[in-house]
């Protein structure tokens, strides 16, 4: 598929991929180093307090990697910026090509549906990579700096991963599987979000607004979540929170996350269907 190869080349051989990837990776590295330093401050306790009273498993790379960490400001910043960073590499390119007329020339060589399909696939891959690369770097760095102790469920208060958390069983039995599952969740969400943002290119032609407006909507969703009394909601609504393995205010809902991903997928599919039936109009 030469069209797809061309789009992937535009996505990855670009400063707009390198810049957000470097920013996300730098934040992930800072989070890993911060976790290591925090662990080192408390390490003396393991030398002076009997493990009968002190659970040594709280000193573990699985506690401090960015997927489960709740102590580092860098981890908070990473997940707040992640939806924005994953849409920067490629989500805006369709709007730019529509405005410049380049899209019309591209369609002459293929057809509207194939053109959009290649665009969306490239957006999916680029957005997913922006999530995958820094998270993998962070997990590897944490594994190099900290012991890989399997967390003990009796010390769940130190991990903020409780019974009703998504994939909590794996955290206390096979933490590598827990990390893998949340890595996949982050990659899938960012891939879908990147394609979702691109779908609004037919309405919003300015790249900065196209990327920024949906991202601002996430803050509105977070504000709505904060305004709802805890008696009426028992799970995280915002991706700023449900992409993380730890429970910061509520637990995650698997059904809600699936519904969110479904909506993010349906919007690009509906756009492609509309264009295939009605034709491509700039």
Short mmCIF file of C-alpha atoms in Angstrom, two decimals:
data_model
loop_
_atom_site.label_atom_id
_atom_site.label_comp_id
_atom_site.label_asym_id
_atom_site.label_seq_id
_atom_site.Cartn_x
_atom_site.Cartn_y
_atom_site.Cartn_z
CA UNK A 1 0.00 0.00 0.00
CA UNK A 2 2.13 2.90 -1.27
CA UNK A 3 -0.40 5.45 -0.03
CA UNK A 4 -0.18 4.14 3.53
CA UNK A 5 3.62 3.99 3.38
CA UNK A 6 3.69 7.63 2.29
CA UNK A 7 1.42 8.66 5.16
CA UNK A 8 3.45 6.70 7.72
CA UNK A 9 6.60 8.30 6.37
CA UNK A 10 5.06 11.75 6.81
CA UNK A 11 4.00 10.81 10.35
CA UNK A 12 7.33 9.49 11.61
CA UNK A 13 9.92 11.45 9.62
CA UNK A 14 8.79 14.74 11.07
CA UNK A 15 9.65 17.07 13.91
CA UNK A 16 5.98 16.90 14.90
CA UNK A 17 6.51 13.27 15.88
CA UNK A 18 9.95 13.71 17.43
CA UNK A 19 8.95 16.70 19.58
CA UNK A 20 5.99 15.21 21.50
CA UNK A 21 7.77 11.85 21.72
CA UNK A 22 10.82 13.50 23.31
CA UNK A 23 8.65 15.54 25.69
CA UNK A 24 6.68 12.48 26.81
CA UNK A 25 9.83 10.37 27.18
CA UNK A 26 11.60 13.09 29.18
CA UNK A 27 8.64 13.32 31.57
CA UNK A 28 8.57 9.52 31.89
CA UNK A 29 12.30 9.46 32.71
CA UNK A 30 11.87 12.17 35.35
CA UNK A 31 9.02 10.13 36.89
CA UNK A 32 11.22 7.01 37.04
CA UNK A 33 14.15 8.86 38.63
CA UNK A 34 11.80 10.54 41.10
CA UNK A 35 10.39 7.15 42.09
CA UNK A 36 13.89 5.78 42.59
CA UNK A 37 14.89 8.72 44.79
CA UNK A 38 11.72 8.40 46.87
CA UNK A 39 12.36 4.70 47.33
CA UNK A 40 15.97 5.38 48.33
CA UNK A 41 14.81 7.80 51.05
CA UNK A 42 12.74 5.05 52.66
CA UNK A 43 15.17 2.20 52.02
CA UNK A 44 16.84 2.68 55.39
CA UNK A 45 13.67 1.36 57.02
CA UNK A 46 14.29 -2.08 55.55
CA UNK A 47 17.64 -2.17 57.36
CA UNK A 48 16.31 -1.17 60.76
CA UNK A 49 12.73 -2.45 60.88
CA UNK A 50 11.86 -6.10 60.90
CA UNK A 51 9.95 -7.21 57.81
CA UNK A 52 7.50 -8.72 60.27
CA UNK A 53 6.23 -5.18 60.74
CA UNK A 54 7.34 -3.66 57.46
CA UNK A 55 6.45 -5.09 54.07
CA UNK A 56 9.57 -5.01 51.90
CA UNK A 57 7.48 -5.48 48.71
CA UNK A 58 6.52 -1.81 48.77
CA UNK A 59 10.04 -1.21 47.47
CA UNK A 60 9.31 -2.48 43.97
CA UNK A 61 9.62 -1.25 40.41
CA UNK A 62 5.98 -2.23 39.91
CA UNK A 63 4.94 0.39 42.45
CA UNK A 64 7.00 3.20 40.96
CA UNK A 65 6.62 2.69 37.21
CA UNK A 66 4.45 5.32 35.60
CA UNK A 67 1.49 2.98 35.05
CA UNK A 68 0.94 2.41 38.78
CA UNK A 69 2.74 5.36 40.37
CA UNK A 70 0.72 7.90 42.33
CA UNK A 71 3.52 9.73 44.16
CA UNK A 72 5.36 11.61 41.40
CA UNK A 73 4.12 14.94 39.98
CA UNK A 74 5.76 13.92 36.69
CA UNK A 75 3.37 10.96 36.46
CA UNK A 76 0.39 13.30 36.89
CA UNK A 77 1.76 15.65 34.22
CA UNK A 78 2.41 12.75 31.84
CA UNK A 79 -1.17 11.49 31.83
CA UNK A 80 -2.63 14.99 31.65
CA UNK A 81 -0.52 15.83 28.58
CA UNK A 82 -0.75 12.40 26.91
CA UNK A 83 -3.98 13.03 24.89
CA UNK A 84 -2.54 16.31 23.60
CA UNK A 85 0.88 14.86 22.76
CA UNK A 86 -0.55 11.86 20.90
CA UNK A 87 -2.61 14.08 18.60
CA UNK A 88 0.24 16.44 17.67
CA UNK A 89 2.17 14.15 15.25
CA UNK A 90 -0.52 13.51 12.66
CA UNK A 91 -4.09 14.40 13.65
CA UNK A 92 -3.87 17.88 12.13
CA UNK A 93 -2.47 16.85 8.73
CA UNK A 94 -5.85 16.19 7.10
CA UNK A 95 -7.09 19.67 8.00
CA UNK A 96 -3.86 21.17 6.68
CA UNK A 97 -4.14 19.27 3.39
CA UNK A 98 -7.79 20.21 3.00
CA UNK A 99 -6.93 23.89 3.46
CA UNK A 100 -3.97 23.81 1.07
CA UNK A 101 -5.72 21.81 -1.66
CA UNK A 102 -3.19 18.98 -1.38
CA UNK A 103 -5.99 16.58 -0.48
CA UNK A 104 -7.66 17.06 -3.87
CA UNK A 105 -4.45 16.17 -5.67
CA UNK A 106 -4.00 13.07 -3.54
CA UNK A 107 -7.52 11.88 -4.26
CA UNK A 108 -6.87 12.03 -8.00
CA UNK A 109 -4.41 9.17 -7.48
CA UNK A 110 -6.73 7.05 -5.34
CA UNK A 111 -10.25 7.64 -4.01
CA UNK A 112 -11.71 9.52 -1.01
CA UNK A 113 -12.27 6.40 1.09
CA UNK A 114 -8.77 5.02 0.54
CA UNK A 115 -7.25 8.43 1.17
CA UNK A 116 -9.07 8.76 4.50
CA UNK A 117 -8.32 5.16 5.42
CA UNK A 118 -4.59 5.73 4.98
CA UNK A 119 -4.80 8.96 6.95
CA UNK A 120 -6.61 7.30 9.84
CA UNK A 121 -4.27 4.30 9.93
CA UNK A 122 -1.23 6.58 10.05
CA UNK A 123 -2.87 8.61 12.83
CA UNK A 124 -3.60 5.42 14.79
CA UNK A 125 -0.02 4.21 14.54
CA UNK A 126 1.58 7.57 15.33
CA UNK A 127 -0.72 8.23 18.30
CA UNK A 128 -0.16 4.76 19.71
CA UNK A 129 3.63 5.10 19.45
CA UNK A 130 3.57 8.38 21.39
CA UNK A 131 2.06 6.43 24.30
CA UNK A 132 4.10 3.23 23.92
CA UNK A 133 7.63 4.63 23.68
CA UNK A 134 7.78 6.71 26.90
CA UNK A 135 5.87 4.14 28.96
CA UNK A 136 8.20 1.34 27.86
CA UNK A 137 11.26 3.52 28.56
CA UNK A 138 9.90 4.33 32.03
CA UNK A 139 9.16 0.69 32.88
CA UNK A 140 12.61 -0.45 31.72
CA UNK A 141 14.33 2.32 33.68
CA UNK A 142 12.34 1.48 36.84
CA UNK A 143 13.21 -2.21 36.41
CA UNK A 144 16.90 -1.28 36.17
CA UNK A 145 16.83 0.94 39.26
CA UNK A 146 14.45 -0.93 41.59
CA UNK A 147 13.89 -4.56 42.62
CA UNK A 148 11.13 -6.45 40.81
CA UNK A 149 9.26 -7.58 43.91
CA UNK A 150 5.69 -8.79 43.45
CA UNK A 151 3.45 -6.49 45.53
CA UNK A 152 1.72 -7.96 48.56
CA UNK A 153 -2.04 -7.44 48.61
CA UNK A 154 -2.00 -6.90 52.39
CA UNK A 155 -0.12 -3.66 51.74
CA UNK A 156 -2.55 -2.35 49.12
CA UNK A 157 -2.77 0.98 50.92
CA UNK A 158 0.83 1.65 49.86
CA UNK A 159 0.08 0.85 46.21
CA UNK A 160 -3.37 2.46 45.78
CA UNK A 161 -4.42 -0.59 43.76
CA UNK A 162 -7.51 -2.01 45.42
CA UNK A 163 -9.91 -4.87 44.85
CA UNK A 164 -12.23 -2.96 42.54
CA UNK A 165 -9.42 -1.51 40.41
CA UNK A 166 -9.14 -2.62 36.80
CA UNK A 167 -6.79 -5.63 36.46
CA UNK A 168 -5.95 -5.49 40.21
CA UNK A 169 -5.72 -9.30 40.35
CA UNK A 170 -2.74 -9.23 38.01
CA UNK A 171 -0.99 -6.49 39.99
CA UNK A 172 -0.71 -8.75 43.05
CA UNK A 173 -0.18 -12.02 41.19
CA UNK A 174 1.54 -11.21 37.89
CA UNK A 175 2.50 -7.52 37.86
CA UNK A 176 4.18 -7.80 34.46
CA UNK A 177 0.78 -8.75 33.01
CA UNK A 178 -0.76 -5.77 34.84
CA UNK A 179 1.76 -3.42 33.22
CA UNK A 180 1.25 -5.04 29.81
CA UNK A 181 -2.53 -4.63 30.03
CA UNK A 182 -2.33 -0.96 31.00
CA UNK A 183 0.29 -0.38 28.31
CA UNK A 184 -2.12 -1.81 25.74
CA UNK A 185 -4.96 0.33 27.16
CA UNK A 186 -2.87 3.50 26.86
CA UNK A 187 -1.72 2.66 23.34
CA UNK A 188 -5.24 1.85 22.14
CA UNK A 189 -6.72 4.97 23.72
CA UNK A 190 -4.07 7.27 22.24
CA UNK A 191 -4.37 5.64 18.83
CA UNK A 192 -8.16 6.06 18.86
CA UNK A 193 -7.93 9.59 20.23
CA UNK A 194 -5.56 10.61 17.43
CA UNK A 195 -7.98 9.32 14.78
CA UNK A 196 -10.95 10.84 16.64
CA UNK A 197 -9.36 14.30 16.60
CA UNK A 198 -8.59 13.97 12.89
CA UNK A 199 -12.28 13.34 12.18
CA UNK A 200 -13.10 16.98 12.95
CA UNK A 201 -10.83 18.20 10.15
CA UNK A 202 -13.87 18.75 7.91
CA UNK A 203 -15.25 21.23 10.46
CA UNK A 204 -12.13 22.79 11.98
CA UNK A 205 -9.42 23.64 9.45
CA UNK A 206 -6.91 25.32 11.76
CA UNK A 207 -4.50 22.69 13.13
CA UNK A 208 -4.01 24.37 16.52
CA UNK A 209 -7.75 24.58 17.12
CA UNK A 210 -8.32 21.07 15.80
CA UNK A 211 -5.86 19.59 18.30
CA UNK A 212 -6.63 21.98 21.14
CA UNK A 213 -10.44 22.01 21.29
CA UNK A 214 -11.00 18.26 21.89
CA UNK A 215 -8.19 18.34 24.44
CA UNK A 216 -9.87 21.22 26.28
CA UNK A 217 -13.09 19.17 26.27
CA UNK A 218 -11.27 16.59 28.40
CA UNK A 219 -10.76 19.25 31.08
CA UNK A 220 -14.48 19.99 30.92
CA UNK A 221 -15.16 16.27 31.42
CA UNK A 222 -12.79 16.27 34.42
CA UNK A 223 -14.58 19.31 35.86
CA UNK A 224 -17.94 17.56 35.46
CA UNK A 225 -16.54 14.48 37.19
CA UNK A 226 -15.27 16.59 40.09
CA UNK A 227 -18.65 18.32 40.39
CA UNK A 228 -20.63 15.08 40.61
CA UNK A 229 -21.04 13.89 44.22
CA UNK A 230 -19.18 10.66 44.94
CA UNK A 231 -22.50 9.04 45.93
CA UNK A 232 -23.61 9.21 42.27
CA UNK A 233 -20.45 7.99 40.60
CA UNK A 234 -18.10 5.19 41.57
CA UNK A 235 -15.62 5.19 38.68
CA UNK A 236 -13.25 7.52 36.82
CA UNK A 237 -14.71 9.43 33.87
CA UNK A 238 -11.59 11.23 32.71
CA UNK A 239 -8.80 9.54 30.71
CA UNK A 240 -6.41 11.63 32.80
CA UNK A 241 -7.26 9.13 35.54
CA UNK A 242 -8.63 5.91 34.06
CA UNK A 243 -5.47 5.32 32.00
CA UNK A 244 -3.54 4.90 35.27
CA UNK A 245 -3.37 1.66 37.21
CA UNK A 246 -3.74 3.29 40.61
CA UNK A 247 -6.93 4.64 42.17
CA UNK A 248 -6.65 8.40 42.76
CA UNK A 249 -10.28 9.20 43.54
CA UNK A 250 -12.35 6.29 42.18
CA UNK A 251 -11.63 2.95 40.58
CA UNK A 252 -11.84 2.35 36.83
CA UNK A 253 -14.84 0.87 35.06
CA UNK A 254 -14.02 -1.58 32.30
CA UNK A 255 -17.42 -1.07 30.67
CA UNK A 256 -17.07 2.71 30.68
CA UNK A 257 -13.59 2.50 29.16
CA UNK A 258 -14.85 0.14 26.44
CA UNK A 259 -17.72 2.52 25.71
CA UNK A 260 -15.29 5.44 25.47
CA UNK A 261 -13.05 3.54 23.05
CA UNK A 262 -16.10 2.53 21.02
CA UNK A 263 -17.17 6.16 20.62
CA UNK A 264 -13.64 7.18 19.65
CA UNK A 265 -13.64 4.46 16.97
CA UNK A 266 -17.16 5.07 15.67
CA UNK A 267 -16.62 8.75 14.87
CA UNK A 268 -13.80 8.10 12.33
CA UNK A 269 -15.75 5.17 10.86
CA UNK A 270 -18.85 7.35 10.52
CA UNK A 271 -16.77 10.05 8.82
CA UNK A 272 -15.38 7.54 6.33
CA UNK A 273 -18.87 6.19 5.64
CA UNK A 274 -20.25 9.69 5.08
CA UNK A 275 -17.42 10.60 2.67
CA UNK A 276 -17.80 7.34 0.74
CA UNK A 277 -21.52 7.96 0.22
CA UNK A 278 -21.63 11.72 -0.27
CA UNK A 279 -18.26 12.27 -1.88
CA UNK A 280 -15.30 14.34 -0.87
CA UNK A 281 -15.90 18.08 -0.65
CA UNK A 282 -13.34 20.57 0.51
#
